[in-house]
CSV table of C-alpha atoms in Angstrom, one decimal:
chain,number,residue,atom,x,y,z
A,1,UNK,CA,2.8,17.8,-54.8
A,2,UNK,CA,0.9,16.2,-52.1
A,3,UNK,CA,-2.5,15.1,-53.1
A,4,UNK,CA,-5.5,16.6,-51.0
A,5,UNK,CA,-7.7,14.1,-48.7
A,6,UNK,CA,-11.3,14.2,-50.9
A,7,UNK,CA,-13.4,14.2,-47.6
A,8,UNK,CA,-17.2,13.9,-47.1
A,9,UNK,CA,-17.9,17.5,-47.5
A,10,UNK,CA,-16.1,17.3,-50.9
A,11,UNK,CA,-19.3,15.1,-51.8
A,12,UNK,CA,-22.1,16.4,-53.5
A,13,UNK,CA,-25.0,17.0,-50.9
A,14,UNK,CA,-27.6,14.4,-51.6
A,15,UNK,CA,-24.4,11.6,-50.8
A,16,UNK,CA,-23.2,13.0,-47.6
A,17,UNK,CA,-24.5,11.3,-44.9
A,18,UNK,CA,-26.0,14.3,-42.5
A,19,UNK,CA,-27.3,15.5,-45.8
A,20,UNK,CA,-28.8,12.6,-47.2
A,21,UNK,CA,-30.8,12.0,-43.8
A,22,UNK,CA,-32.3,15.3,-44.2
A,23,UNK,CA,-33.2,15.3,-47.4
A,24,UNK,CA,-34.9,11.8,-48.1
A,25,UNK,CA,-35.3,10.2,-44.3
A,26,UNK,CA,-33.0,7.7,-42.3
A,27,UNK,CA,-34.2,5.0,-44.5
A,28,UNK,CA,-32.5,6.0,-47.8
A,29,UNK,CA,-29.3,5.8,-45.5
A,30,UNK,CA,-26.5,2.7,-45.2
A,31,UNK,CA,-25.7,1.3,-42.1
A,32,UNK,CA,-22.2,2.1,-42.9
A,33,UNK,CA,-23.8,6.2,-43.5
A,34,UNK,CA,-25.5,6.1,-40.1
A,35,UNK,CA,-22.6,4.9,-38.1
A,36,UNK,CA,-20.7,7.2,-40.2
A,37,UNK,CA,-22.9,10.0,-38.9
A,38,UNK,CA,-21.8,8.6,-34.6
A,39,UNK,CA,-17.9,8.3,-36.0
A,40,UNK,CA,-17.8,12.2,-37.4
A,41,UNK,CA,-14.8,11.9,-39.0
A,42,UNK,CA,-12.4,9.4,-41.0
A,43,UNK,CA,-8.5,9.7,-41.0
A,44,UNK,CA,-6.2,11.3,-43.6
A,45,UNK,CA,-6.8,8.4,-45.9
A,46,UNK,CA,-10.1,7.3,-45.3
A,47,UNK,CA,-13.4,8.8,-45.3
A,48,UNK,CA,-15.9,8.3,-41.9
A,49,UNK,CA,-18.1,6.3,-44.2
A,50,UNK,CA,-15.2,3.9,-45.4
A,51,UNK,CA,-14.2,3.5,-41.5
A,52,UNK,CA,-17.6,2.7,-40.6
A,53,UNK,CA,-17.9,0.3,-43.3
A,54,UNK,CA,-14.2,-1.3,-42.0
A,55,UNK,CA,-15.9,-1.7,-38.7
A,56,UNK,CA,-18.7,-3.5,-40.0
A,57,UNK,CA,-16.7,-5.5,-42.1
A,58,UNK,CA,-15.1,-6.8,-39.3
A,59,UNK,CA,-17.5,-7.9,-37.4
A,60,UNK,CA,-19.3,-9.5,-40.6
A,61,UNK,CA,-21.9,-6.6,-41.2
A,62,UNK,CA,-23.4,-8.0,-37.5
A,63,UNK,CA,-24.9,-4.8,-36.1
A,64,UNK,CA,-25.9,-7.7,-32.7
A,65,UNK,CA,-22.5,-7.9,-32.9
A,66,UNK,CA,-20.8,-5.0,-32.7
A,67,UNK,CA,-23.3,-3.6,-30.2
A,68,UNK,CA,-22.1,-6.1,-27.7
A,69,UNK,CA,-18.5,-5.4,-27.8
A,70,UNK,CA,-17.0,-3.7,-25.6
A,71,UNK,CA,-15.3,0.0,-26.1
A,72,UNK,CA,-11.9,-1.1,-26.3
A,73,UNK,CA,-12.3,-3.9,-29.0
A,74,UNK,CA,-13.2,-0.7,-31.7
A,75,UNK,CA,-9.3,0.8,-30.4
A,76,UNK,CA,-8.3,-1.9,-33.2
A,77,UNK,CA,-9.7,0.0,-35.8
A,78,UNK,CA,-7.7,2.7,-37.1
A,79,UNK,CA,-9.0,5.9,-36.6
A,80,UNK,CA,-11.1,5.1,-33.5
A,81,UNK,CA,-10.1,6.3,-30.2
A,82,UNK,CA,-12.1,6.3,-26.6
A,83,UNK,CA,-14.4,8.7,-27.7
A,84,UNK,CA,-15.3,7.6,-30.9
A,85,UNK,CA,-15.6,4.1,-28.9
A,86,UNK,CA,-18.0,5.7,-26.6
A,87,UNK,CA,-20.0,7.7,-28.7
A,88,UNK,CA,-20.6,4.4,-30.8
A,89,UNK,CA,-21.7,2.4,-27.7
A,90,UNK,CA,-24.2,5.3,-26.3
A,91,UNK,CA,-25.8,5.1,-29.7
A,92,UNK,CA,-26.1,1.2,-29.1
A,93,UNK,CA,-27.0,1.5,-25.7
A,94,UNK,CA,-29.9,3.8,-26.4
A,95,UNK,CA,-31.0,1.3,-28.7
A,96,UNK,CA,-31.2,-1.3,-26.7
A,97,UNK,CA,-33.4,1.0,-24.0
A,98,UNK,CA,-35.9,1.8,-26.7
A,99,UNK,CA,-38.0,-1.4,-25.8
A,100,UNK,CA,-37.9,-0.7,-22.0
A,101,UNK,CA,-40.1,1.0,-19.5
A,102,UNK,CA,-39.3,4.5,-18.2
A,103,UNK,CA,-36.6,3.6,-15.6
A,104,UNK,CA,-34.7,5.5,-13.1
A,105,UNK,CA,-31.6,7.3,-13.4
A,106,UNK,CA,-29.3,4.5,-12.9
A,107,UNK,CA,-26.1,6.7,-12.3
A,108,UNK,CA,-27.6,7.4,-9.2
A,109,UNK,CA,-27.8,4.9,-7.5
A,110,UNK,CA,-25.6,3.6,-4.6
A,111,UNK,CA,-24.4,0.0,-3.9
A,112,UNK,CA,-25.9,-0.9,-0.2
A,113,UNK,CA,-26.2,-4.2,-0.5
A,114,UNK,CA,-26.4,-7.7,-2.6
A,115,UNK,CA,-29.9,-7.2,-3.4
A,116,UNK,CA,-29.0,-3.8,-5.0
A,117,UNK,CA,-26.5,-5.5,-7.1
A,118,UNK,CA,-29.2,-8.7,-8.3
A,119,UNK,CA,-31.5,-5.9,-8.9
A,120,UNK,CA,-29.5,-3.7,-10.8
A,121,UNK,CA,-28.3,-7.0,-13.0
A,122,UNK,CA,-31.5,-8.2,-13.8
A,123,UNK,CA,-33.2,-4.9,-14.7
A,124,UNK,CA,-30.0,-3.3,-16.7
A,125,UNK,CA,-28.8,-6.4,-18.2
A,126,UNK,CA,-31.9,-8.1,-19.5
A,127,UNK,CA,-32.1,-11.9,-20.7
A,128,UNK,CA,-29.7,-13.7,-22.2
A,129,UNK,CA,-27.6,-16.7,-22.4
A,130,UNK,CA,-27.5,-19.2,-19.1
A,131,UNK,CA,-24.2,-18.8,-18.3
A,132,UNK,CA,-22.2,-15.8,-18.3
A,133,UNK,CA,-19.8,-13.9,-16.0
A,134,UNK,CA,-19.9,-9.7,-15.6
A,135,UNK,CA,-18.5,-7.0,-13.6
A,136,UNK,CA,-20.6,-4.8,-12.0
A,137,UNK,CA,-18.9,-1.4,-11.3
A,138,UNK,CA,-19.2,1.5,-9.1
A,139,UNK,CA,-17.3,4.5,-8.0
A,140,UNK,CA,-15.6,5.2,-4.6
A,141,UNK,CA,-19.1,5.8,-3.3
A,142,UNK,CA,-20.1,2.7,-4.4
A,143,UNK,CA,-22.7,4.9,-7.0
A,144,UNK,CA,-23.1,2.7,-10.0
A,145,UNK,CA,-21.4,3.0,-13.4
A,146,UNK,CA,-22.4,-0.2,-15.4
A,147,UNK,CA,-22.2,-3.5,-16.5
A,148,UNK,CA,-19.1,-5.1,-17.7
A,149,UNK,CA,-19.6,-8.3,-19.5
A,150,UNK,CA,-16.5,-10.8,-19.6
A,151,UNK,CA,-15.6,-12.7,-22.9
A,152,UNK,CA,-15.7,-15.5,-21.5
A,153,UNK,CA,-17.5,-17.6,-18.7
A,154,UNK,CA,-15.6,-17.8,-16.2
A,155,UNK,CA,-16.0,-21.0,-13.5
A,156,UNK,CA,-12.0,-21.4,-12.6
A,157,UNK,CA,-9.1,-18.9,-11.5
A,158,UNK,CA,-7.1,-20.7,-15.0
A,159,UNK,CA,-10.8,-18.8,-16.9
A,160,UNK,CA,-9.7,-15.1,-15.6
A,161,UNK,CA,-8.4,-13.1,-18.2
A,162,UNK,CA,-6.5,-9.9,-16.4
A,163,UNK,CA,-7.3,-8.0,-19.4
A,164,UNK,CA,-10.8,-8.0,-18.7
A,165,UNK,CA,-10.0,-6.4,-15.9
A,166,UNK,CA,-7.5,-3.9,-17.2
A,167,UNK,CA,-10.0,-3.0,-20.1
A,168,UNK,CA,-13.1,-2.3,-17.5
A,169,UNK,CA,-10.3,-0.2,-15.2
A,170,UNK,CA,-9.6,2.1,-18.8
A,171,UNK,CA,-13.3,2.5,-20.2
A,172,UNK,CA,-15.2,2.9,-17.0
A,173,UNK,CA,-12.6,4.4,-14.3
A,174,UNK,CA,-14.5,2.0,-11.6
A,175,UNK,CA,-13.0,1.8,-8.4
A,176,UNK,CA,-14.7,-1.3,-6.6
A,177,UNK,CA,-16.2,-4.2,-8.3
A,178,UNK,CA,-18.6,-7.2,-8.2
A,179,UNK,CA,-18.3,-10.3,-10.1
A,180,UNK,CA,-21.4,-11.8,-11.0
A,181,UNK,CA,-21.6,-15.2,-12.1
A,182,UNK,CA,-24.8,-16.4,-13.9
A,183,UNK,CA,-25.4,-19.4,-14.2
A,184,UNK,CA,-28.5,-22.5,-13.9
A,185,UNK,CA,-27.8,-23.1,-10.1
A,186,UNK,CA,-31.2,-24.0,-8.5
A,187,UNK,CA,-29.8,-23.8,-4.6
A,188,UNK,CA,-26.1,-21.6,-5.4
A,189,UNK,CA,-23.3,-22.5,-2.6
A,190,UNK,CA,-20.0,-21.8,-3.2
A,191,UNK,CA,-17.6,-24.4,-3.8
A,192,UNK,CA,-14.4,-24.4,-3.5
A,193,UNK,CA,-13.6,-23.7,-6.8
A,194,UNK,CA,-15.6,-20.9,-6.4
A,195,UNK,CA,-14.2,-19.2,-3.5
A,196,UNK,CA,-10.8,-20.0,-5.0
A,197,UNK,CA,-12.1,-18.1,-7.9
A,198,UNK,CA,-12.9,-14.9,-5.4
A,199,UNK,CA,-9.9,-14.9,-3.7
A,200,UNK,CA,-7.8,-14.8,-7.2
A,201,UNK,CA,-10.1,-11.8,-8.4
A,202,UNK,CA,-9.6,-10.1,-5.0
A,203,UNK,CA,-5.6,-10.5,-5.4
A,204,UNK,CA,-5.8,-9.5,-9.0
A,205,UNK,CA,-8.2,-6.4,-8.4
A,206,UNK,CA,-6.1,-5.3,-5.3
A,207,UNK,CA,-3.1,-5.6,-7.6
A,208,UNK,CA,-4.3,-2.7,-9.6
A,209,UNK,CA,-6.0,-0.5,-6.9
A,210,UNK,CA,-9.6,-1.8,-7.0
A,211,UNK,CA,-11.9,-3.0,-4.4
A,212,UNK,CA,-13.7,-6.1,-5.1
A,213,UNK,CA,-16.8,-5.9,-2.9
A,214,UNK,CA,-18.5,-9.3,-3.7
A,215,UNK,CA,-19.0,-12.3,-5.3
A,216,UNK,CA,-22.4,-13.1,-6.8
A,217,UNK,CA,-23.9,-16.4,-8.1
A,218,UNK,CA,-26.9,-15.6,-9.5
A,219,UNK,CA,-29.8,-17.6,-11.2
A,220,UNK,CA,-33.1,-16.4,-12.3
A,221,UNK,CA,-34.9,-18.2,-8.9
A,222,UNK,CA,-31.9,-17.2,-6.6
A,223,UNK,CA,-28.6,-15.7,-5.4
A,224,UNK,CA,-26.1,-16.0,-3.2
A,225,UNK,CA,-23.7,-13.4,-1.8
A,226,UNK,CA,-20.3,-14.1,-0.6
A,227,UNK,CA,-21.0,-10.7,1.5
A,228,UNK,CA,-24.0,-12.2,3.1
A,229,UNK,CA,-22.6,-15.4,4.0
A,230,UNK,CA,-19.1,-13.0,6.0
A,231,UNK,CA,-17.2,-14.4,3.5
A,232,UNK,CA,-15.7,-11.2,2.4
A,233,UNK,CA,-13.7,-9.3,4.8
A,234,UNK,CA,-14.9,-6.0,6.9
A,235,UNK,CA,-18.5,-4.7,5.2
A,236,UNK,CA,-17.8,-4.0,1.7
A,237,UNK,CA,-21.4,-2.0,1.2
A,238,UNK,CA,-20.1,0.4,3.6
């Protein structure tokens, strides 16, 4: 005979997670509980709280850490799908805002120009290392839908990593792009490694239906905008 999955609402009370919140406060809870309590539900062999704690395990019980990866890196986890993914990064995300002043409603704000993109990076993004490489994304009507941050700096065309692209096309449905690149420049001009580096995103992102509307070097004294200086083609903020 087939043996019955024990699940969390086999548990007594006082151990299940939802329970165990109400009854003696969010402190008396595991981190592996509380994510438990995002995830909702574990698979036929394996309760939510032992796929939470698998999670954490692999990322060495590094809550910094698994906040910062993206959606599709949790897919690896068996028993975690898109919305599970999602779910996991809102609670993250929300986090992360706790510390930050009342802002606006981000998702409504449209794309007009490079200093709606700098803007948008500095205030969403917040500080961290010195050189890093992102996608900002919008929809067809160039309304923002988030930041995208690559795994890797990238400085060359041999640094760009197609999946990146492919993972920000499946979690976030973005139709036009900008690449930021952050970096220590005092005076940014683009080099000819760098506009070799725009004009392999622009083949890659037109490969697979996506418009990349700039190129952005950014520092935290200045920018510079490929846009600005007619080095992309027609007027991508229109």
């Amino acid at each position: 005979m087939k043996r019955k999955k024990f699940t969390i609402k086999e548990w007594i009370p006082a151990e299940r997670p939802r329970e165990k919140m109400l009854l003696f406060g969010a402190d008396a809870l595991s981190n592996a509980e509380l994510l438990a309590i995002f995830i909702g539900s574990g698979t036929p062999k394996e309760s939510a709280v032992g796929l939470a704690q698998r999670i954490l395990d692999g990322y060495d019980g590094n809550l910094e850490l698994l906040s910062q990866v993206p959606a599709h890196a949790l897919y690896r986890f068996h028993g975690i799908g898109p919305a599970k993914a999602v779910t996991l990064k809102a609670a993250f995300e929300l986090h992360r805002r706790k510390g930050l002043p009342v802002q606006e409603d981000y998702s409504l704000f449209v794309l007009n120009g490079s200093g709606d993109c700098v803007r948008l990076f500095w205030e969403y993004h917040g500080d961290r290392s010195d050189r890093e490489s992102w996608f900002l994304l919008a929809n067809s009507n160039r309304r923002f839908l988030g930041l995208v941050q690559l795994s890797s700096y990238v400085d060359t065309p041999d640094d760009l990593d197609l999946g990146d692209l492919l993972y920000t096309i499946q979690d976030h449905c973005a139709s036009k792009l900008v690449f930021i690149q952050k970096g220590d420049f005092t005076d940014p001009v683009p080099s000819a490694s760098d506009i070799a580096l725009y004009e392999e995103l622009k083949a890659t992102a037109e490969l697979l239906g996506l418009d990349l509307m700039d190129f952005l070097m950014v520092s935290e004294t200045s920018h510079c905008s490929f846009a600005d200086l007619d080095l992309v083609p027609i007027l991508p903020y229109r």
